[in-house]
CSV table of C-alpha atoms in Angstrom, one decimal:
chain,number,residue,atom,x,y,z
A,1,MET,CA,0.8,0.3,5.6
A,2,TYR,CA,-3.1,0.4,6.4
A,3,PRO,CA,-3.0,-3.0,8.0
A,4,TYR,CA,-1.1,-4.0,11.4
A,5,ARG,CA,-0.9,-7.0,13.2
A,6,LYS,CA,-1.0,-5.6,16.5
A,7,THR,CA,-3.4,-2.9,16.4
A,8,ALA,CA,-6.2,-1.5,14.2
A,9,VAL,CA,-5.2,2.1,13.8
A,10,ALA,CA,-7.9,4.5,12.1
A,11,ALA,CA,-6.5,6.4,9.1
A,12,VAL,CA,-9.3,8.9,7.7
A,13,ALA,CA,-13.1,9.6,7.7
A,14,LEU,CA,-14.6,7.7,5.0
A,15,GLY,CA,-16.6,9.7,3.1
A,16,ALA,CA,-14.1,11.8,1.1
A,17,ALA,CA,-13.2,10.1,-2.3
A,18,ALA,CA,-15.2,8.3,-4.7
A,19,LEU,CA,-14.0,6.0,-7.6
A,20,GLY,CA,-14.6,6.7,-11.2
A,21,LEU,CA,-16.3,3.2,-11.5
A,22,LEU,CA,-15.6,1.3,-14.7
A,23,VAL,CA,-18.9,0.1,-16.6
A,24,GLY,CA,-19.0,-3.7,-16.7
A,25,CYS,CA,-17.0,-6.2,-18.5
A,26,GLU,CA,-17.4,-9.4,-20.5
A,27,ARG,CA,-18.0,-12.8,-19.0
A,28,GLY,CA,-15.2,-15.5,-19.6
A,29,SER,CA,-14.0,-19.0,-18.9
A,30,ALA,CA,-12.3,-20.2,-15.6
A,31,PRO,CA,-8.7,-19.0,-15.5
A,32,SER,CA,-6.0,-21.5,-16.0
A,33,THR,CA,-2.5,-19.6,-15.7
A,34,ALA,CA,-0.3,-18.5,-13.0
A,35,SER,CA,-1.3,-14.8,-13.8
A,36,GLY,CA,-5.0,-15.6,-13.4
A,37,ARG,CA,-5.8,-15.1,-17.1
A,38,ALA,CA,-8.3,-17.0,-18.6
A,39,THR,CA,-7.6,-19.3,-21.4
A,40,ALA,CA,-10.7,-18.6,-23.4
A,41,THR,CA,-13.6,-16.0,-23.4
A,42,ALA,CA,-17.1,-16.7,-23.8
A,43,PRO,CA,-18.8,-13.3,-23.8
A,44,ALA,CA,-22.3,-13.3,-22.5
A,45,ALA,CA,-25.2,-11.1,-23.6
A,46,ASP,CA,-25.1,-9.0,-20.5
A,47,GLY,CA,-21.2,-8.4,-21.1
A,48,CYS,CA,-19.3,-5.6,-20.8
A,49,PRO,CA,-16.5,-5.6,-23.4
A,50,GLU,CA,-15.7,-1.8,-23.2
A,51,ALA,CA,-14.9,-2.1,-19.6
A,52,LEU,CA,-12.8,-5.2,-20.1
A,53,ARG,CA,-10.9,-3.4,-22.6
A,54,LYS,CA,-10.1,-0.3,-20.2
A,55,ALA,CA,-9.1,-2.9,-17.5
A,56,ARG,CA,-6.7,-4.7,-19.8
A,57,ALA,CA,-5.4,-1.3,-20.8
A,58,ALA,CA,-4.9,-0.1,-17.3
A,59,VAL,CA,-3.2,-3.3,-16.0
A,60,GLN,CA,-0.8,-3.4,-19.0
A,61,ALA,CA,0.2,0.2,-18.3
A,62,ALA,CA,0.8,-0.6,-14.5
A,63,GLU,CA,2.8,-3.7,-15.3
A,64,ARG,CA,5.4,-1.8,-17.2
A,65,THR,CA,8.9,-1.8,-15.8
A,66,ASP,CA,10.5,1.1,-17.5
A,67,THR,CA,9.5,3.4,-14.8
A,68,ALA,CA,12.0,6.1,-14.9
A,69,TRP,CA,11.6,8.9,-12.5
A,70,ARG,CA,9.1,11.3,-12.9
A,71,GLY,CA,9.2,13.0,-9.7
A,72,PRO,CA,10.7,16.4,-8.8
A,73,ARG,CA,13.9,17.5,-10.5
A,74,SER,CA,14.2,20.8,-8.6
A,75,GLY,CA,14.0,22.4,-5.2
A,76,PRO,CA,15.9,24.0,-2.3
A,77,ALA,CA,19.6,23.1,-1.6
A,78,ALA,CA,20.3,20.6,1.7
A,79,VAL,CA,19.7,22.7,4.8
A,80,PRO,CA,22.4,21.7,7.1
A,81,ASP,CA,22.4,20.1,10.8
A,82,LYS,CA,18.7,18.6,11.0
A,83,THR,CA,17.6,15.7,13.1
A,84,LEU,CA,14.4,13.8,12.4
A,85,VAL,CA,12.6,11.2,14.3
A,86,TYR,CA,10.7,8.5,12.7
A,87,VAL,CA,7.8,7.3,15.0
A,88,ALA,CA,6.6,4.0,13.7
A,89,GLN,CA,3.5,2.4,14.2
A,90,THR,CA,5.2,-1.0,14.7
A,91,MET,CA,8.6,-2.0,12.9
A,92,THR,CA,7.0,-5.6,12.5
A,93,ASN,CA,4.9,-4.1,9.7
A,94,PRO,CA,7.1,-4.4,6.5
A,95,GLY,CA,5.8,-1.3,5.0
A,96,VAL,CA,6.7,0.7,7.9
A,97,ALA,CA,10.1,-0.8,8.2
A,98,GLY,CA,10.7,-0.3,4.6
A,99,VAL,CA,10.0,3.3,4.7
A,100,ALA,CA,12.2,3.8,7.8
A,101,LYS,CA,14.9,2.2,5.9
A,102,GLY,CA,14.6,4.8,3.2
A,103,VAL,CA,14.4,7.8,5.5
A,104,LYS,CA,17.7,6.6,7.3
A,105,GLU,CA,19.2,6.1,3.8
A,106,ALA,CA,18.2,9.5,2.6
A,107,ALA,CA,19.2,11.4,5.7
A,108,ALA,CA,22.8,9.8,5.5
A,109,ALA,CA,22.7,11.2,1.8
A,110,ILE,CA,21.8,14.7,2.7
A,111,GLY,CA,23.8,14.8,6.0
A,112,TRP,CA,21.1,14.6,8.7
A,113,ASN,CA,20.5,12.5,11.7
A,114,VAL,CA,17.6,10.1,12.3
A,115,ARG,CA,16.3,8.2,15.2
A,116,VAL,CA,13.3,5.6,15.1
A,117,ILE,CA,11.2,5.0,17.8
A,118,ASP,CA,8.8,1.8,17.6
A,119,GLY,CA,5.3,2.4,18.8
A,120,GLU,CA,5.1,-1.6,19.0
A,121,GLY,CA,1.6,-1.6,17.5
A,122,THR,CA,-0.5,-0.5,20.3
A,123,PRO,CA,-2.4,2.7,21.0
A,124,ALA,CA,-0.5,3.2,24.2
A,125,GLY,CA,2.9,2.3,22.7
A,126,ILE,CA,2.5,4.9,19.8
A,127,GLN,CA,1.5,7.5,22.1
A,128,ALA,CA,4.7,6.9,24.4
A,129,ALA,CA,6.6,6.8,21.3
A,130,PHE,CA,5.5,10.3,20.0
A,131,SER,CA,5.6,11.8,23.5
A,132,GLN,CA,9.5,10.6,23.5
A,133,ALA,CA,9.8,12.2,20.0
A,134,VAL,CA,8.4,15.4,21.1
A,135,ALA,CA,10.5,15.5,24.1
A,136,LEU,CA,13.7,15.2,21.9
A,137,LYS,CA,13.0,18.4,20.0
A,138,PRO,CA,13.9,17.3,16.7
A,139,SER,CA,13.9,19.4,13.8
A,140,GLY,CA,10.9,17.1,12.4
A,141,ILE,CA,8.7,14.1,13.1
A,142,VAL,CA,7.8,11.4,10.8
A,143,ILE,CA,4.2,9.8,11.4
A,144,GLY,CA,4.9,6.3,10.4
A,145,GLY,CA,1.9,4.4,9.4
A,146,PHE,CA,-0.8,5.5,12.0
A,147,ASP,CA,-3.7,7.9,12.4
A,148,PRO,CA,-2.4,11.1,13.9
A,149,ARG,CA,-5.8,11.5,15.7
A,150,LEU,CA,-4.6,8.7,17.9
A,151,THR,CA,-1.8,11.0,19.2
A,152,SER,CA,-3.8,14.2,19.2
A,153,GLN,CA,-2.3,15.5,22.5
A,154,GLN,CA,1.2,14.8,20.9
A,155,VAL,CA,0.5,16.3,17.6
A,156,ALA,CA,-0.4,19.5,19.3
A,157,ARG,CA,2.4,19.6,21.5
A,158,ALA,CA,4.7,19.2,18.5
A,159,GLU,CA,2.7,22.2,16.7
A,160,GLU,CA,3.3,24.4,19.7
A,161,ALA,CA,6.8,23.5,19.6
A,162,GLY,CA,7.0,24.5,15.9
A,163,ILE,CA,8.0,20.9,14.8
A,164,PRO,CA,6.8,20.0,11.5
A,165,LEU,CA,5.2,16.8,10.8
A,166,ILE,CA,5.1,14.7,7.7
A,167,GLY,CA,3.0,11.6,7.3
A,168,TRP,CA,3.5,8.2,5.7
A,169,HIS,CA,-0.1,6.7,5.2
A,170,ALA,CA,-1.3,8.7,8.0
A,171,VAL,CA,-4.3,10.0,6.2
A,172,SER,CA,-6.0,8.7,3.1
A,173,SER,CA,-4.9,11.3,0.7
A,174,PRO,CA,-1.4,12.5,-0.5
A,175,GLY,CA,-0.3,16.1,0.2
A,176,PRO,CA,-0.7,18.6,2.9
A,177,SER,CA,-3.5,18.0,5.6
A,178,ALA,CA,-5.0,21.1,7.7
A,179,SER,CA,-6.6,18.7,10.3
A,180,PRO,CA,-4.1,17.1,11.3
A,181,LYS,CA,-1.8,19.5,10.4
A,182,LEU,CA,0.8,17.8,8.2
A,183,PHE,CA,3.2,19.5,6.0
A,184,THR,CA,2.4,16.6,3.5
A,185,ASN,CA,1.4,12.9,3.6
A,186,VAL,CA,3.3,10.5,1.4
A,187,THR,CA,1.1,7.8,0.1
A,188,THR,CA,-0.1,6.5,-3.3
A,189,ARG,CA,-3.9,7.2,-4.0
A,190,VAL,CA,-6.2,4.6,-2.4
A,191,GLU,CA,-8.4,5.1,-5.1
A,192,ASP,CA,-5.7,4.3,-7.7
A,193,VAL,CA,-4.7,1.2,-5.7
A,194,ALA,CA,-8.1,-0.1,-5.2
A,195,ARG,CA,-9.0,0.6,-9.0
A,196,ILE,CA,-6.1,-1.4,-10.5
A,197,SER,CA,-6.6,-4.2,-8.0
A,198,ALA,CA,-10.2,-4.7,-9.4
A,199,ASP,CA,-9.0,-4.1,-12.9
A,200,TRP,CA,-6.5,-6.9,-12.4
A,201,VAL,CA,-9.1,-9.4,-11.5
A,202,ILE,CA,-11.4,-8.2,-14.4
A,203,ALA,CA,-8.4,-8.3,-16.9
A,204,ARG,CA,-6.7,-11.6,-15.9
A,205,SER,CA,-10.1,-13.6,-15.8
A,206,ASP,CA,-11.6,-12.0,-18.7
A,207,GLY,CA,-14.5,-10.8,-16.8
A,208,GLY,CA,-15.4,-14.2,-15.3
A,209,ALA,CA,-14.4,-14.7,-11.7
A,210,GLY,CA,-15.5,-15.6,-8.3
A,211,VAL,CA,-13.7,-13.2,-5.8
A,212,VAL,CA,-13.2,-13.2,-2.1
A,213,VAL,CA,-12.2,-9.7,-0.6
A,214,PHE,CA,-10.1,-9.8,2.7
A,215,THR,CA,-10.0,-6.7,4.9
A,216,ASP,CA,-10.1,-5.2,8.4
A,217,ASP,CA,-13.1,-3.1,8.8
A,218,SER,CA,-11.7,-1.7,12.1
A,219,ILE,CA,-9.4,0.3,10.2
A,220,PRO,CA,-11.2,2.9,8.3
A,221,PHE,CA,-8.5,3.3,5.7
A,222,ALA,CA,-8.8,-0.3,5.0
A,223,ARG,CA,-12.4,-0.5,5.2
A,224,PHE,CA,-12.6,2.4,2.6
A,225,LYS,CA,-10.0,0.7,0.3
A,226,ALA,CA,-12.2,-2.6,0.3
A,227,GLN,CA,-15.6,-0.9,-0.2
A,228,LEU,CA,-14.0,0.9,-3.3
A,229,ILE,CA,-12.6,-2.7,-4.5
A,230,LYS,CA,-16.1,-3.9,-4.0
A,231,GLY,CA,-17.7,-1.2,-5.9
A,232,GLN,CA,-15.4,-1.5,-8.6
A,233,LEU,CA,-15.8,-5.4,-9.0
A,234,ALA,CA,-19.6,-4.9,-8.7
A,235,ARG,CA,-19.6,-3.1,-11.9
A,236,CYS,CA,-18.7,-6.3,-14.1
A,237,PRO,CA,-21.6,-8.7,-14.1
A,238,GLY,CA,-19.4,-11.7,-15.0
A,239,VAL,CA,-17.2,-10.8,-11.9
A,240,LYS,CA,-19.0,-12.1,-8.8
A,241,LEU,CA,-18.3,-11.2,-5.0
A,242,LEU,CA,-18.5,-14.3,-3.3
A,243,THR,CA,-17.9,-13.1,0.2
A,244,TYR,CA,-16.2,-10.2,2.0
A,245,GLU,CA,-14.0,-11.5,4.7
A,246,ASN,CA,-13.5,-9.1,7.8
A,247,ILE,CA,-10.6,-10.3,9.5
A,248,PRO,CA,-9.0,-8.0,12.0
A,249,ILE,CA,-5.3,-7.8,11.1
A,250,PRO,CA,-4.3,-8.7,15.0
A,251,ASP,CA,-6.1,-11.7,14.6
A,252,ALA,CA,-5.1,-12.6,10.9
A,253,SER,CA,-2.4,-15.2,11.7
A,254,GLN,CA,-5.0,-17.4,13.7
A,255,ARG,CA,-8.2,-16.7,11.9
A,256,THR,CA,-7.2,-16.5,8.2
A,257,PRO,CA,-6.1,-20.1,8.1
A,258,GLN,CA,-9.4,-21.3,9.6
A,259,GLU,CA,-11.7,-18.8,7.3
A,260,VAL,CA,-9.6,-20.0,4.1
A,261,SER,CA,-10.4,-23.7,5.1
A,262,SER,CA,-14.2,-22.9,5.4
A,263,LEU,CA,-14.4,-20.8,2.2
A,264,LEU,CA,-12.6,-23.6,0.1
A,265,SER,CA,-15.4,-26.2,1.5
A,266,ARG,CA,-18.2,-23.5,0.9
A,267,PHE,CA,-17.3,-22.3,-2.5
A,268,GLY,CA,-15.1,-24.8,-4.0
A,269,ARG,CA,-13.7,-24.3,-7.7
A,270,GLY,CA,-15.9,-21.2,-7.8
A,271,TRP,CA,-13.4,-19.4,-5.9
A,272,THR,CA,-11.2,-18.1,-8.4
A,273,HIS,CA,-9.6,-14.9,-7.3
A,274,SER,CA,-8.9,-12.8,-4.2
A,275,VAL,CA,-8.2,-9.3,-3.2
A,276,ALA,CA,-6.6,-8.4,0.2
A,277,ILE,CA,-6.1,-5.1,1.5
A,278,ASN,CA,-2.7,-5.9,2.3
A,279,ASP,CA,-0.4,-8.8,1.3
A,280,LEU,CA,0.0,-10.4,4.8
A,281,TYR,CA,-3.3,-12.2,4.6
A,282,PHE,CA,-1.9,-14.5,1.8
A,283,ALA,CA,1.0,-15.3,4.0
A,284,ASP,CA,-1.4,-16.5,6.6
A,285,ALA,CA,-3.8,-18.1,4.0
A,286,ALA,CA,-1.0,-20.3,2.4
A,287,PRO,CA,-0.9,-23.1,4.8
A,288,ALA,CA,-4.7,-23.6,4.3
A,289,PHE,CA,-4.3,-23.6,0.8
A,290,ARG,CA,-1.5,-26.0,0.7
A,291,ALA,CA,-3.2,-28.3,3.3
A,292,ALA,CA,-6.5,-28.4,0.8
A,293,GLY,CA,-4.0,-29.4,-2.2
A,294,LYS,CA,-4.2,-26.1,-4.0
A,295,PRO,CA,-1.5,-25.4,-6.3
A,296,GLY,CA,0.9,-22.5,-5.5
A,297,ASP,CA,0.3,-20.8,-8.7
A,298,GLY,CA,-3.6,-20.9,-8.5
A,299,PRO,CA,-6.4,-20.8,-8.4
A,300,PRO,CA,-7.6,-19.1,-6.8
A,301,PHE,CA,-5.2,-16.2,-8.0
A,302,ASN,CA,-4.4,-13.6,-5.1
A,303,ILE,CA,-3.5,-9.9,-5.5
A,304,GLY,CA,-2.6,-7.7,-2.4
A,305,ALA,CA,-3.8,-4.1,-2.6
A,306,GLY,CA,-1.2,-2.8,-0.3
A,307,ASP,CA,2.5,-2.2,0.3
A,308,GLY,CA,4.3,-5.2,-1.5
A,309,ASP,CA,6.6,-6.1,1.2
A,310,PRO,CA,9.4,-8.8,0.4
A,311,SER,CA,7.8,-11.6,1.5
A,312,ALA,CA,5.0,-10.9,-1.1
A,313,PHE,CA,7.6,-10.6,-3.7
A,314,GLN,CA,8.9,-14.1,-2.6
A,315,ARG,CA,5.4,-15.6,-2.8
A,316,ILE,CA,5.0,-14.2,-6.4
A,317,ASN,CA,8.3,-15.2,-7.7
A,318,GLY,CA,7.9,-18.6,-6.2
A,319,GLY,CA,4.3,-19.3,-7.4
A,320,GLN,CA,3.6,-19.6,-3.7
A,321,PHE,CA,-0.4,-18.6,-3.1
A,322,GLN,CA,-0.1,-15.1,-4.6
A,323,ALA,CA,0.0,-14.1,-8.2
A,324,ALA,CA,0.2,-10.2,-7.9
A,325,THR,CA,0.9,-7.1,-5.8
A,326,VAL,CA,0.2,-3.5,-5.7
A,327,PRO,CA,3.4,-2.3,-4.2
A,328,GLU,CA,4.3,1.0,-2.4
A,329,PRO,CA,7.9,2.4,-3.5
A,330,LEU,CA,9.0,2.2,0.1
A,331,THR,CA,12.6,3.1,-0.3
A,332,GLN,CA,11.7,6.1,-2.8
A,333,GLN,CA,8.9,7.1,-0.3
A,334,GLY,CA,11.4,7.5,2.5
A,335,TRP,CA,13.6,9.6,0.4
A,336,GLN,CA,10.7,11.7,-0.4
A,337,ILE,CA,9.9,12.3,3.1
A,338,VAL,CA,13.4,13.7,3.7
A,339,ASP,CA,13.2,15.9,0.6
A,340,GLU,CA,9.9,17.1,2.0
A,341,PHE,CA,11.3,18.0,5.2
A,342,ASN,CA,14.0,19.8,3.5
A,343,ARG,CA,11.4,21.7,1.6
A,344,ALA,CA,9.7,22.7,5.0
A,345,PHE,CA,12.8,23.7,6.4
A,346,ALA,CA,13.7,26.0,3.4
A,347,GLY,CA,10.4,27.5,3.5
A,348,SER,CA,9.3,26.0,0.2
A,349,PRO,CA,6.0,24.3,-0.4
A,350,PRO,CA,5.7,20.5,-0.6
A,351,SER,CA,6.7,18.8,-4.0
A,352,GLY,CA,3.3,17.4,-4.7
A,353,TYR,CA,4.7,14.2,-6.1
A,354,VAL,CA,2.5,11.1,-5.7
A,355,ALA,CA,3.9,7.9,-7.0
A,356,PRO,CA,2.0,6.0,-9.6
A,357,VAL,CA,0.5,2.8,-9.0
A,358,HIS,CA,2.4,-0.3,-10.3
A,359,VAL,CA,1.6,-4.1,-10.3
A,360,VAL,CA,3.9,-6.6,-9.9
A,361,THR,CA,3.7,-10.3,-11.0
A,362,ALA,CA,6.1,-13.2,-11.4
A,363,ASP,CA,6.5,-12.0,-15.3
A,364,ASN,CA,7.7,-8.4,-14.5
A,365,SER,CA,9.3,-8.5,-11.1
A,366,ARG,CA,12.9,-9.7,-12.5
A,367,GLY,CA,13.2,-11.7,-9.4
A,368,GLY,CA,13.2,-8.8,-7.0
A,369,THR,CA,11.9,-8.4,-3.5
A,370,SER,CA,11.0,-4.7,-3.8
A,371,TRP,CA,9.8,-2.1,-6.4
A,372,ASP,CA,11.1,1.5,-6.8
A,373,PRO,CA,11.1,3.8,-9.8
A,374,GLU,CA,14.7,4.2,-11.3
A,375,GLY,CA,16.7,7.3,-11.0
A,376,TYR,CA,15.0,8.8,-7.7
A,377,ARG,CA,18.2,8.7,-5.6
A,378,GLU,CA,20.3,10.8,-8.3
A,379,ALA,CA,17.5,13.2,-8.8
A,380,TYR,CA,17.1,13.9,-4.9
A,381,GLU,CA,20.8,14.3,-4.5
A,382,GLN,CA,21.1,16.8,-7.4
A,383,ILE,CA,18.4,18.7,-5.9
A,384,TRP,CA,20.2,18.8,-2.6
A,385,ARG,CA,23.5,19.6,-4.4
A,386,ARG,CA,25.0,16.5,-2.9
């Protein structure tokens, strides 16, 4: 969710986490398949085969599709007669909208009511939406994809009213938050997403790649993720960071095609891979790649390090200028939010569950347009005695 087309909303202070960076990798030849895997490897004297081995193993594990539910199996029975308000950063963001869909689906299963209020992607709109949510006096409020510091007054009013708050991508780390006060925050770990995105480039290029990183530095969460990706790539001598493109997401639809055309002229065939903090950059880049006569199945081979919305799956499945994504299990996270509220209402602690990272390619997507682990609906319904 980190990125948004209409606003750049901060998510957390940057100094918290640090990646366990890999050490190096092996140089390789130019990639030649849709997955971005090089056809041959030519190790250099300064290569780093151990890191390449670890990257390959990590990607192979993340690409597995036998993702049975490993989340909670026990918890309080359904607390009846509750109402939630989902305050959305903007419902035009597929990640935010996907989680809202999951919340509504889970609320229907547990027997609650849900109302979605769209902040429409502007600070003023989000503040107004949150104020409206507090005025409705619901049982709980979901902070759907924006930094609670943007709505500090509304958060304080909710706390005074005894309304528990649960975030989705509201702060950088999963779990409870003391400041801002959240019962829990539902998200994958940004360090894991950054690491596997860089590992994918390292592994699929056999350690020899020219990489462009796309981000929005006006969003601290996105900037933090991009810096982690840069740091991970920098540990591999054969993987060269060609440029770091800071394109604000509100401007992405206009700026990205122009920037991509310029980069193609500047780097030519040396640009073999890209990592973006959100898939939407590749939707905006596609016309420029197409106009330049680039094949839809690459190179450059592109991976999105965020959300994995349906359009990203469609580009991946169709071989249209995106080779992979690191998706969030959006519907499952919506169910998790409802379960976490039920725990809050019952006086129980948060579940502590954090979804593992997953990498989707055309080879393992099975033609789908979303990713969720199997069995979570049944598990939550059993917990709730539904």
